[in-house]
Short mmCIF file of C-alpha atoms and ligand atoms in Angstrom, two decimals:
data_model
loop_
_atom_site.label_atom_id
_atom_site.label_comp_id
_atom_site.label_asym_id
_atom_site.label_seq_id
_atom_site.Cartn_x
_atom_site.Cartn_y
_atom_site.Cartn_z
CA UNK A 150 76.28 89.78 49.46
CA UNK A 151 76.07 92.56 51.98
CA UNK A 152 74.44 92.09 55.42
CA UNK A 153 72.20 94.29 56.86
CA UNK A 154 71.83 96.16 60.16
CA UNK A 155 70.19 98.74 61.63
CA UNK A 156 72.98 100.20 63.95
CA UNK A 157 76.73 99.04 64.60
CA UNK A 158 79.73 99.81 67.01
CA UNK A 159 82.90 99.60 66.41
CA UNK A 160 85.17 98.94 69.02
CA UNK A 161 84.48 96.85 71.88
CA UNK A 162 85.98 98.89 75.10
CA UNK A 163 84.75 100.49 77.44
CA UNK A 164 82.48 102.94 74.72
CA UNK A 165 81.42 100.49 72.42
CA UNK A 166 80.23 98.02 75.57
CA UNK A 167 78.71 101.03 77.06
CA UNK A 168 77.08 102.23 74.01
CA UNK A 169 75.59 98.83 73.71
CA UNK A 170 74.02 98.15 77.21
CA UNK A 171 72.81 102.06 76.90
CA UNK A 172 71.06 101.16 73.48
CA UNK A 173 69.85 97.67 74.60
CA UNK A 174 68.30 99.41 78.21
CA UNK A 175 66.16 101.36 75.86
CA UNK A 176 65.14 98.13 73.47
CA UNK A 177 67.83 98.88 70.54
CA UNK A 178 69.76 95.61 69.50
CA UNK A 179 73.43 96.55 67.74
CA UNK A 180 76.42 94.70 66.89
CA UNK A 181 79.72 95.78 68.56
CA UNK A 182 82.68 94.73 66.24
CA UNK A 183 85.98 94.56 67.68
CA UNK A 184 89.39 93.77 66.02
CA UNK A 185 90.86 91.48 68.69
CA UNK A 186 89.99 87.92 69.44
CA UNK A 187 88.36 88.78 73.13
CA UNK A 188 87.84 92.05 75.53
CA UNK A 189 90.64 94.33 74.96
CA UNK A 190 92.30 95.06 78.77
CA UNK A 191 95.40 97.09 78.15
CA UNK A 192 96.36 98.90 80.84
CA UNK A 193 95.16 96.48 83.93
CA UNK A 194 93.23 98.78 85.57
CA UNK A 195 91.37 102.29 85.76
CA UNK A 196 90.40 104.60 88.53
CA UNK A 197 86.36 105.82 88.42
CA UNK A 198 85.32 108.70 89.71
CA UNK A 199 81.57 109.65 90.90
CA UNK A 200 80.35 110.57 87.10
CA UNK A 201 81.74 107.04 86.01
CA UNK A 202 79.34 105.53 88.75
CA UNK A 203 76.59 107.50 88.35
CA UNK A 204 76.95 106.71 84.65
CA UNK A 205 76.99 102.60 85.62
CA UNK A 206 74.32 103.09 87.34
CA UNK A 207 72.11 104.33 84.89
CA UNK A 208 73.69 101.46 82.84
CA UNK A 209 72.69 99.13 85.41
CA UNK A 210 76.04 97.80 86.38
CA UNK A 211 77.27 99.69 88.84
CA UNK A 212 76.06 97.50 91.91
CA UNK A 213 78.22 94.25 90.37
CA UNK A 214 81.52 96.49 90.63
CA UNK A 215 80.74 98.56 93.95
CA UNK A 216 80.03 95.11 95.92
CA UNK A 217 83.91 94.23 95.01
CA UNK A 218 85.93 97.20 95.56
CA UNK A 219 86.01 99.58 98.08
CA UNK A 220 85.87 103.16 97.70
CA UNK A 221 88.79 105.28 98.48
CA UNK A 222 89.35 106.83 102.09
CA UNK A 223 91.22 109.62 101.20
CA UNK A 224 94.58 110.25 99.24
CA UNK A 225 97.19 112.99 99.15
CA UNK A 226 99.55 114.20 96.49
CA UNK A 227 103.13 115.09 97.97
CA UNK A 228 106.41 117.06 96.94
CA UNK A 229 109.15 115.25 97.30
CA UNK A 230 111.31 117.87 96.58
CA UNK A 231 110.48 119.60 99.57
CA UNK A 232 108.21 117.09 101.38
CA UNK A 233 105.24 119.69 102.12
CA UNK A 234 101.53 117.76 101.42
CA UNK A 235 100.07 119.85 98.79
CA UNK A 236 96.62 118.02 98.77
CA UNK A 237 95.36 115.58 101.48
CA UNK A 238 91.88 114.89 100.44
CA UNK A 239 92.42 113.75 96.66
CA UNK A 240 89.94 111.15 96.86
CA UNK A 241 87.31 113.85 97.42
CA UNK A 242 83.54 112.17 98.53
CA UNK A 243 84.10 109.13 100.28
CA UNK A 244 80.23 108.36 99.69
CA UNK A 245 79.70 104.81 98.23
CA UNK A 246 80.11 107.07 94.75
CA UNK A 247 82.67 108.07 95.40
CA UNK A 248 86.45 107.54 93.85
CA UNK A 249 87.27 103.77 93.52
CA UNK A 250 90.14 101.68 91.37
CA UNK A 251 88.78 98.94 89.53
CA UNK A 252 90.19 95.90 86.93
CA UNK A 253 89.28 97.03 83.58
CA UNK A 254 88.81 93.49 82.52
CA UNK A 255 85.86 93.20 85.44
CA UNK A 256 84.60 96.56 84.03
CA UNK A 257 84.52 95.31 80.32
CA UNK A 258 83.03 92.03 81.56
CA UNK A 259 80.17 93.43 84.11
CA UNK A 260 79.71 95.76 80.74
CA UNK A 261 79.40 92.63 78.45
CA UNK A 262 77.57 90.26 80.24
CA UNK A 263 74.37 92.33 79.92
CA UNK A 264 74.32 92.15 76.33
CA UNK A 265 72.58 89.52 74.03
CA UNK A 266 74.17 86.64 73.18
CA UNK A 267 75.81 87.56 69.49
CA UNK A 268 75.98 91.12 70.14
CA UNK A 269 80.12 91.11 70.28
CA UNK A 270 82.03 89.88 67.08
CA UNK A 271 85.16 89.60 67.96
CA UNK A 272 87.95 89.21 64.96
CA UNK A 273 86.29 91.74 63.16
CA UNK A 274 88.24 94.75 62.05
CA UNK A 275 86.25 97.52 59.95
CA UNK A 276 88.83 98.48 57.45
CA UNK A 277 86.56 101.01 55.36
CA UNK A 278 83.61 103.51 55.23
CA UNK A 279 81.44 104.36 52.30
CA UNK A 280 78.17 105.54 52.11
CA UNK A 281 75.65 105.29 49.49
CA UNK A 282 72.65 107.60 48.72
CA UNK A 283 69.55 105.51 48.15
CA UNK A 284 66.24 106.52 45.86
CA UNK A 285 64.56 107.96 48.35
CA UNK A 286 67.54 110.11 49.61
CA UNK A 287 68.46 108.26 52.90
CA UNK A 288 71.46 107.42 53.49
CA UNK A 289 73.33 103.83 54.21
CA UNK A 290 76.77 103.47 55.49
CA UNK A 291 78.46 100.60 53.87
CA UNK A 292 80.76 99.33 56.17
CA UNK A 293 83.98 96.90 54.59
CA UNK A 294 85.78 94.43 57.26
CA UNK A 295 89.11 93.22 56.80
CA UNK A 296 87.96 89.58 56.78
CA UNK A 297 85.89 90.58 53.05
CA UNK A 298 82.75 91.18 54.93
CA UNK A 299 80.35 93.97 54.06
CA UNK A 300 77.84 95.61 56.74
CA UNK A 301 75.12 98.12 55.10
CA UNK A 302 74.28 99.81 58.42
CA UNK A 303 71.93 102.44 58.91
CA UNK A 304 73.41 103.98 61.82
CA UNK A 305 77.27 103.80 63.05
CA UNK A 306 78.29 104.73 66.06
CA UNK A 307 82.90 104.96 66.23
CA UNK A 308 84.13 103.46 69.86
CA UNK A 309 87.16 102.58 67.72
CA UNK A 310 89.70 104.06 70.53
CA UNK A 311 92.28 107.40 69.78
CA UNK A 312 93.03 106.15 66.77
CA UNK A 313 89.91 105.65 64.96
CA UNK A 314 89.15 105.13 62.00
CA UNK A 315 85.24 106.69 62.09
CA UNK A 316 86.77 110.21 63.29
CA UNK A 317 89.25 110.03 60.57
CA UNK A 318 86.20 109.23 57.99
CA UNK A 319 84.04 112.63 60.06
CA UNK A 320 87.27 114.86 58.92
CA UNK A 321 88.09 115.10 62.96
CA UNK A 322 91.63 116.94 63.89
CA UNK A 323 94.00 113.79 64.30
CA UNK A 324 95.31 113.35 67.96
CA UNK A 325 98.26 114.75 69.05
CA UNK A 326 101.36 113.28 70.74
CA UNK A 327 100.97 115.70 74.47
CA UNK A 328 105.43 114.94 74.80
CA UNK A 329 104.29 112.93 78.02
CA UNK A 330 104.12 109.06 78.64
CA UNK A 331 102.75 106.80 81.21
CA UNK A 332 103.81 103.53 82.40
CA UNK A 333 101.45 101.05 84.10
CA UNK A 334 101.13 97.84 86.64
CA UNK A 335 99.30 96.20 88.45
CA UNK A 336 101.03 95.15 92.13
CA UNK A 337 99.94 91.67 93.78
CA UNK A 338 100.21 90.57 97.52
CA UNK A 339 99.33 87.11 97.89
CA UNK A 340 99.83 87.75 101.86
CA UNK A 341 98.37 91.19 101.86
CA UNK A 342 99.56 94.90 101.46
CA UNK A 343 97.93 96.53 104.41
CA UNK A 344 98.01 99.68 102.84
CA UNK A 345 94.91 102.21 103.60
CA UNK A 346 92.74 102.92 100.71
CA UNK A 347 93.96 105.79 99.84
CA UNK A 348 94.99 107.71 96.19
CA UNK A 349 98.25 108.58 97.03
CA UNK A 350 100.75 110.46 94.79
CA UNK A 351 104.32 112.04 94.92
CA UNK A 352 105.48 114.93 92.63
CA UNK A 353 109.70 114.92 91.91
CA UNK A 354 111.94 115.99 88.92
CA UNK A 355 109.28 116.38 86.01
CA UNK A 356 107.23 113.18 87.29
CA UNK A 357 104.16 112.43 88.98
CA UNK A 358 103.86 108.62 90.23
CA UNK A 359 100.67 107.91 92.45
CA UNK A 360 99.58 104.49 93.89
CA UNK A 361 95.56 103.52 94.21
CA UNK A 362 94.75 100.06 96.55
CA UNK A 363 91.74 97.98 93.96
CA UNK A 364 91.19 95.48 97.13
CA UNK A 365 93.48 93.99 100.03
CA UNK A 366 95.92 92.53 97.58
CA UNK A 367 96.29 94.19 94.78
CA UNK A 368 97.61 97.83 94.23
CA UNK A 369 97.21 99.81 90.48
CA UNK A 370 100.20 102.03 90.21
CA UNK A 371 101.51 104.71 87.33
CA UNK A 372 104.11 107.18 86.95
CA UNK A 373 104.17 109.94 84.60
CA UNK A 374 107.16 110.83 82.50
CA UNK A 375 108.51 113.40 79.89
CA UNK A 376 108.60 111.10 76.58
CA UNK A 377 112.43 109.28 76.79
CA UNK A 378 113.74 107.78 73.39
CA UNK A 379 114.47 104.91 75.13
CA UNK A 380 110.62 103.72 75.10
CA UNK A 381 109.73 103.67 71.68
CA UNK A 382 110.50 99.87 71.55
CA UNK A 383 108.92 99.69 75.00
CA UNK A 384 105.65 101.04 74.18
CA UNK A 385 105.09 98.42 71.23
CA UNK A 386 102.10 96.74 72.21
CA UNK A 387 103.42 93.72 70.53
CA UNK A 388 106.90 93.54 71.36
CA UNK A 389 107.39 95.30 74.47
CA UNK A 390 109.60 93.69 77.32
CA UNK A 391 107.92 93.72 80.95
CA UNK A 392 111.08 93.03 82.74
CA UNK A 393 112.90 95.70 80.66
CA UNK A 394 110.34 98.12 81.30
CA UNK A 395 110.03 96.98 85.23
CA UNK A 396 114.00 97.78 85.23
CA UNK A 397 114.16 101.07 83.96
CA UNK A 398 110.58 101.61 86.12
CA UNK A 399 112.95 101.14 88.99
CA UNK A 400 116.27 102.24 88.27
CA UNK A 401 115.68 105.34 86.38
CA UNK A 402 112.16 106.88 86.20
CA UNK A 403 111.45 106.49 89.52
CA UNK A 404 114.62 105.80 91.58
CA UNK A 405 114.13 109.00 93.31
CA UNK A 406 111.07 108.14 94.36
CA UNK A 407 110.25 106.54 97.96
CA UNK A 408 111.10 103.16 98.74
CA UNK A 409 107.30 102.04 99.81
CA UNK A 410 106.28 103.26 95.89
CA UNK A 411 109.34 101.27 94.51
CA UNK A 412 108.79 97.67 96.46
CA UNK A 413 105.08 98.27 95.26
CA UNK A 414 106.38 98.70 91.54
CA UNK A 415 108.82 95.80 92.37
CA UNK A 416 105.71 93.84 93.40
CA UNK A 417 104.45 94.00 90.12
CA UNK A 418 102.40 91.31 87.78
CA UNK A 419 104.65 91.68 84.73
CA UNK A 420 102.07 90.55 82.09
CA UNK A 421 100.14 93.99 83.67
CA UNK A 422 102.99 96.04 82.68
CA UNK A 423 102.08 98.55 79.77
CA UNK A 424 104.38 102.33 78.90
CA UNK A 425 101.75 104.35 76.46
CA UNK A 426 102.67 107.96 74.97
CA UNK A 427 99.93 110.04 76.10
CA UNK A 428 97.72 111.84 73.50
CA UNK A 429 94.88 114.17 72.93
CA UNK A 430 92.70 115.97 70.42
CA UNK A 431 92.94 119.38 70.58
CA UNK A 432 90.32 120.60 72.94
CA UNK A 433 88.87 123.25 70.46
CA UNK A 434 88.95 120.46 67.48
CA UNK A 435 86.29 118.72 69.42
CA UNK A 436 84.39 121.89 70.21
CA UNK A 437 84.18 123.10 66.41
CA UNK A 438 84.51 119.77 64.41
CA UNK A 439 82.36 117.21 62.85
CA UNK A 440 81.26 115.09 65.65
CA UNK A 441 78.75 113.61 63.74
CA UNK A 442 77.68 113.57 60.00
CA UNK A 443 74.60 112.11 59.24
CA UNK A 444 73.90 109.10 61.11
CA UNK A 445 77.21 108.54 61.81
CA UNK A 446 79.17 109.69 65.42
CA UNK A 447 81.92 108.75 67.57
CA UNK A 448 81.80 108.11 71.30
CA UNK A 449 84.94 107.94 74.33
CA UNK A 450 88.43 108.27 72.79
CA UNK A 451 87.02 108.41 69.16
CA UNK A 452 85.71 111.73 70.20
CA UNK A 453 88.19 113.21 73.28
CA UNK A 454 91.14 111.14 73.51
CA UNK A 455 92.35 112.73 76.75
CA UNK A 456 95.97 112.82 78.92
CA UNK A 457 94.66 110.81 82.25
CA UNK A 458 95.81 113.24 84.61
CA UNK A 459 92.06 114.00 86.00
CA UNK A 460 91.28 109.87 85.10
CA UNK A 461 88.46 111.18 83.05
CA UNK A 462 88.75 109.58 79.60
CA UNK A 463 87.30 106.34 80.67
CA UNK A 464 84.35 107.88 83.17
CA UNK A 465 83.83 110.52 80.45
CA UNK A 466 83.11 107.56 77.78
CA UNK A 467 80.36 106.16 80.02
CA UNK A 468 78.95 109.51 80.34
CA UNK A 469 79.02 109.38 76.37
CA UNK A 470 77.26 106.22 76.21
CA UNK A 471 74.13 107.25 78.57
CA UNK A 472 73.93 110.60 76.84
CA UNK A 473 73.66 109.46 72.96
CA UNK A 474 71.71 106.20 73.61
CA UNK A 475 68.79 108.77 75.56
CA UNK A 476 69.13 110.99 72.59
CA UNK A 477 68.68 108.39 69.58
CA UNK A 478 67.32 105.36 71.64
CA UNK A 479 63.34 106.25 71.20
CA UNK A 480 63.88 107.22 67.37
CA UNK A 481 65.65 103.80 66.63
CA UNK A 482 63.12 101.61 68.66
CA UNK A 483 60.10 103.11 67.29
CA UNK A 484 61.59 102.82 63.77
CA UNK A 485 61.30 106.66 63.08
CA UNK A 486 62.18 107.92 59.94
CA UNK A 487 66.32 108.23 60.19
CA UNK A 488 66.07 112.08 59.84
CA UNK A 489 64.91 111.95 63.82
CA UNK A 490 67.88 109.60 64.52
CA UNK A 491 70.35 112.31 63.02
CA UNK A 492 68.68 114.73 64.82
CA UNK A 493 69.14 112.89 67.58
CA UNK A 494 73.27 112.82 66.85
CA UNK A 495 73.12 116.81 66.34
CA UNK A 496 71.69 116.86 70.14
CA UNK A 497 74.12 114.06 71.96
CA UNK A 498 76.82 116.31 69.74
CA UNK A 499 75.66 119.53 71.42
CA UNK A 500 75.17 118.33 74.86
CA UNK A 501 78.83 116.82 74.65
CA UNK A 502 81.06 119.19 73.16
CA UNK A 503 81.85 121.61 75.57
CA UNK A 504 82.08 119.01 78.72
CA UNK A 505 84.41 116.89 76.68
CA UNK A 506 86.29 119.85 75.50
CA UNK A 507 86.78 120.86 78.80
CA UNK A 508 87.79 117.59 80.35
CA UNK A 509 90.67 117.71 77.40
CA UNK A 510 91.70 121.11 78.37
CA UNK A 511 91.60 120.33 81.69
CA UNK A 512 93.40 117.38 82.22
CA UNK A 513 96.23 118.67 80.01
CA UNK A 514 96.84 121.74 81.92
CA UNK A 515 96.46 119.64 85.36
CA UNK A 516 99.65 117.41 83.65
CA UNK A 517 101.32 120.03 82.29
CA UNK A 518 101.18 121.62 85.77
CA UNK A 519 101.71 119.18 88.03
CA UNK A 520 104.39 117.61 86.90
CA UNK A 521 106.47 121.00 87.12
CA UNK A 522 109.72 120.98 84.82
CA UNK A 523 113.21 122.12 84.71
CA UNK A 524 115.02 125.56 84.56
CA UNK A 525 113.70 129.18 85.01
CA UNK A 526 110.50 128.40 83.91
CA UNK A 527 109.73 125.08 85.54
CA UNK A 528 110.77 126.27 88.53
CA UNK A 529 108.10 128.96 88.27
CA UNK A 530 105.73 126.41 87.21
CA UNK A 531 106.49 124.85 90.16
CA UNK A 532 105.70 127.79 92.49
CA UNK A 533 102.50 128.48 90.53
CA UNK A 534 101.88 124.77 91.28
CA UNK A 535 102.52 124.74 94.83
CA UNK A 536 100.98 127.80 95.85
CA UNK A 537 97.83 128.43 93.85
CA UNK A 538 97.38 125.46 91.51
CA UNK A 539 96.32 122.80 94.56
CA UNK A 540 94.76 125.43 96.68
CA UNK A 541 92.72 127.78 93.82
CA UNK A 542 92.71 126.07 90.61
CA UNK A 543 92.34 121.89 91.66
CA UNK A 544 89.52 122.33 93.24
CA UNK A 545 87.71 123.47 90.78
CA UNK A 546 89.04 121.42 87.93
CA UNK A 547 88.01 118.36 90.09
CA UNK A 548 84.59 119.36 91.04
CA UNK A 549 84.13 118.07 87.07
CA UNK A 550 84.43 114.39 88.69
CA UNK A 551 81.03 115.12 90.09
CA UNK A 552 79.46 115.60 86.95
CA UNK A 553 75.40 113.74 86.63
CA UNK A 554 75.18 112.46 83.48
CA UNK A 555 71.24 111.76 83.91
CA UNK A 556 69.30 108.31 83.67
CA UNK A 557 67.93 105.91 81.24
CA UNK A 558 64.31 105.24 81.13
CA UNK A 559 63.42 101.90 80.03
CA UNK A 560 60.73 101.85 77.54
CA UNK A 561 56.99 101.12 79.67
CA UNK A 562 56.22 97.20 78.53
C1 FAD B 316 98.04 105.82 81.16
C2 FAD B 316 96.54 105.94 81.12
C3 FAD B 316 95.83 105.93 82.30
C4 FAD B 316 94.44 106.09 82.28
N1 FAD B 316 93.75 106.11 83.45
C5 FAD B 316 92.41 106.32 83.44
C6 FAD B 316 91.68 106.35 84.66
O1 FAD B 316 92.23 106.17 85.75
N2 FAD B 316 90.33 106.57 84.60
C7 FAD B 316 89.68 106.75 83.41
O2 FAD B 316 88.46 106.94 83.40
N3 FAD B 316 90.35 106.72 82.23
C8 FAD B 316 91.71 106.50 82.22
N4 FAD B 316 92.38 106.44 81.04
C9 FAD B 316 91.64 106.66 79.78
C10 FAD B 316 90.91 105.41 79.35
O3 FAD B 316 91.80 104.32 79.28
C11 FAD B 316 90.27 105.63 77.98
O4 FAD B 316 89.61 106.86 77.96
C12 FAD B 316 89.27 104.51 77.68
O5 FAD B 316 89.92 103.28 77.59
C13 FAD B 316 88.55 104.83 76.36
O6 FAD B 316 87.73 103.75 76.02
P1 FAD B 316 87.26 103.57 74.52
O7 FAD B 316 86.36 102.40 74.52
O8 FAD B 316 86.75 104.88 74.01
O9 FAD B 316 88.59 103.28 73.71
P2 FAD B 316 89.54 102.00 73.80
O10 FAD B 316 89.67 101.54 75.20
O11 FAD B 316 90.78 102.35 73.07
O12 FAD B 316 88.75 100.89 72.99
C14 FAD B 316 88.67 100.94 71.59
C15 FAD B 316 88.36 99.54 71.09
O13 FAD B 316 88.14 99.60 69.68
C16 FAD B 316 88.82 98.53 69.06
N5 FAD B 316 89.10 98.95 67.69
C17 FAD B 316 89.93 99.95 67.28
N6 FAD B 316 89.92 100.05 65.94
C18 FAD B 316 89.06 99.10 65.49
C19 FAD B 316 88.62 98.72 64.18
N7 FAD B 316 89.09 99.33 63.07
N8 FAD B 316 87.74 97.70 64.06
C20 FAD B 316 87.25 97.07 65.18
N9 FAD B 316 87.65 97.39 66.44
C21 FAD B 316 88.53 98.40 66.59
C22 FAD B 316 90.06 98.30 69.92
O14 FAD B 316 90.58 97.00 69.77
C23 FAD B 316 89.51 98.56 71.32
O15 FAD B 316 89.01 97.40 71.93
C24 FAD B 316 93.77 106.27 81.04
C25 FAD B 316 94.49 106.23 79.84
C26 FAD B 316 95.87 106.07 79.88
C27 FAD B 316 96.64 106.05 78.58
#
């Protein structure tokens, strides 16, 4: 016996919860399904620019996260080769929207506490996707779970993360592997940091490592890396080492690096440790491909997996979520006929494609950039980087961060 509903999400990060609260604000019910036994937080924490608030606000959650951490002061980005400040105002508007780090675990939460009881079902892991014409030529996606269950949905929306498996059923380009890597952590002071709250990062040898204060004791840091063979066993979710990765954290990615970043890393909450190869879908992919087939789409990473070197993927999700949910949210509620929801799709599709394509494009070439390289031609790189990239070229990429992704109009009662 199948079961029956009218719209479901799969994945339950930052997307799918967004997706949800966006649909529910406009009186659509869903069902997020998500593979793991409770919210997903890999990766401690995330920083979120002014789009990402604007985009909780129009969510309605913005005010639970803003009352708890404070937004940045300013921030600088630093050559440590030659010590010269090549940005000192990386933080950008210092307005209450402005740039703040938060715990993705209080951002998944603040996102699923305004849902419905029932709405999550966790340990439930969509294995396939079929669809089925029916006699009067609509179509139903039939939806198989790994746990034998069988969801005939009429609309399915694929939060399902880089990897997912709704862009692979759309035909999208699969992601590619950008050569870079990031490790993670989250630093605790039981007594205290007393660091400013500023975004402050350091450029040396190939890396970038930066350091972002969430609240008075607890400090998100990351450095960025050409891919090493020696983390393939580190980056296993499953059987990764913290202290190993702590250990070669300190003594070889970042032992050129200044001491004040390295007793921060030393600081760190092991459990928060994570190393992740960083990948993307090829920014013209997204612009050309099937975003959406039928009644069928894909939202955040399912759609744009990004490198984080603008810190866009997540903000860009939320973005996402407002966007589709005003474009299908009236045809779903007042039970149009499905056609309008598709249409719908086609719109959230077009109003998408060329932001997210840009973000992509974007954010790789910021990477690629700013973490420089070796020989002749990083060492030109380097120049480029120094001279024009931070003085010409940032500026502009980063005005993206600004971005208004509009509001959600409840439906009159
Ligand atoms: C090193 C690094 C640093 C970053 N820093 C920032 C930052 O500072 N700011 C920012 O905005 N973004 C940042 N990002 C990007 C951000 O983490 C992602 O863009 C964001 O998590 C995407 O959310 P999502 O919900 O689309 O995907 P995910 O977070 O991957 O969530 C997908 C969910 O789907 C579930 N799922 C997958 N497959 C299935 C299935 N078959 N069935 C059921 N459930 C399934 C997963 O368990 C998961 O919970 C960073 C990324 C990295 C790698």
């Amino acid at each position: 016996m199948a079961e029956e509903q009218e719209v479901v999400i799969v994945g339950g990060g930052i997307s799918g919860l967004a997706t949800a609260v966006a649909l529910q604000r406009l009186g659509v019910r869903s069902v997020v399904l998500e593979r793991s036994d409770g919210l997903r937080t890999t990766g401690a924490a995330l920083s979120l620019f002014t789009n990402a608030w604007r985009a909780l606000d129009a969510l309605g959650v913005a005010h639970k996260l803003t009352s708890i951490y404070p937004p940045m002061e300013g921030g600088s980005v630093t050559n440590l080769e030659t010590g010269e400040e090549l940005l000192t105002n990386l933080a950008g508007n210092r307005s209450g929207m402005g740039l703040r780090a938060v715990h993705r675990k209080m951002l998944l939460e603040a996102l699923a506490e305004e849902l419905k009881p029932d709405t999550i079902r966790f340990s439930s892991k969509l294995a396939s996707i079929r669809t089925e014409v029916l006699k009067d030529s609509s179509t139903v996606v039939i939806l198989h779970l790994e746990d034998g269950t069988i969801i005939r949905a009429k609309v399915l929306i694929g939060c399902d993360g880089v990897h997912s498996l709704v862009a692979q059923w759309l035909g999208l380009a699969a992601p590619i592997n950008s050569g870079r890597s990031a490790v993670r952590g989250l630093a605790i002071y039981d007594e205290g940091h007393g660091l400013n709250y500023g975004a402050n990062q350091f450029l040396s040898c190939g890396k970038r490592a930066g350091l972002i204060p969430l609240n008075d004791k607890e400090i998100y840091w990351f450095i960025t890396n050409p891919t090493t063979p020696r983390e393939k066993d580190m980056a296993n979710e499953f059987t990764r080492d913290p202290s190993l990765i702590l250990k070669e954290v300190t003594d070889n990615l970042a032992k050129e690096f200044p001491q004040s970043y390295l007793e921060v890393v030393e600081h760190s909450d092991l459990s928060s440790l994570t190393w992740a190869p960083l990948m993307l879908r090829n920014p013209w992919a997204i612009l050309t491909g099937s975003n959406h087939k039928g009644t069928v789409t894909v939202v955040g990473d399912a759609m744009h997996p990004m490198t984080p070197d603008l810190g866009q993927g997540g903000c860009s999700a939320l973005e996402d979520a407002v966007v589709l949910a005003r474009n299908i949210g009236g045809a779903l509620r007042s039970k149009e006929n499905m056609s309008k929801v598709e249409e719908g799709m086609r719109k959230y599709v077009k109003e998408r494609r060329w932001r997210v394509s840009g973000l992509v494009l974007g954010s790789y070439l910021s990477g690629w950039v700013q973490q420089g390289g070796s020989g002749l031609w990083g060492w030109a790189v380097r120049i480029f980087r120094d001279r024009v990239f931070y003085t010409f070229v940032y500026p502009r990429i980063s005005a993206a961060v600004q971005y208004d992704c509009g509001v959600l109009l409840p439906p009159e009662v």
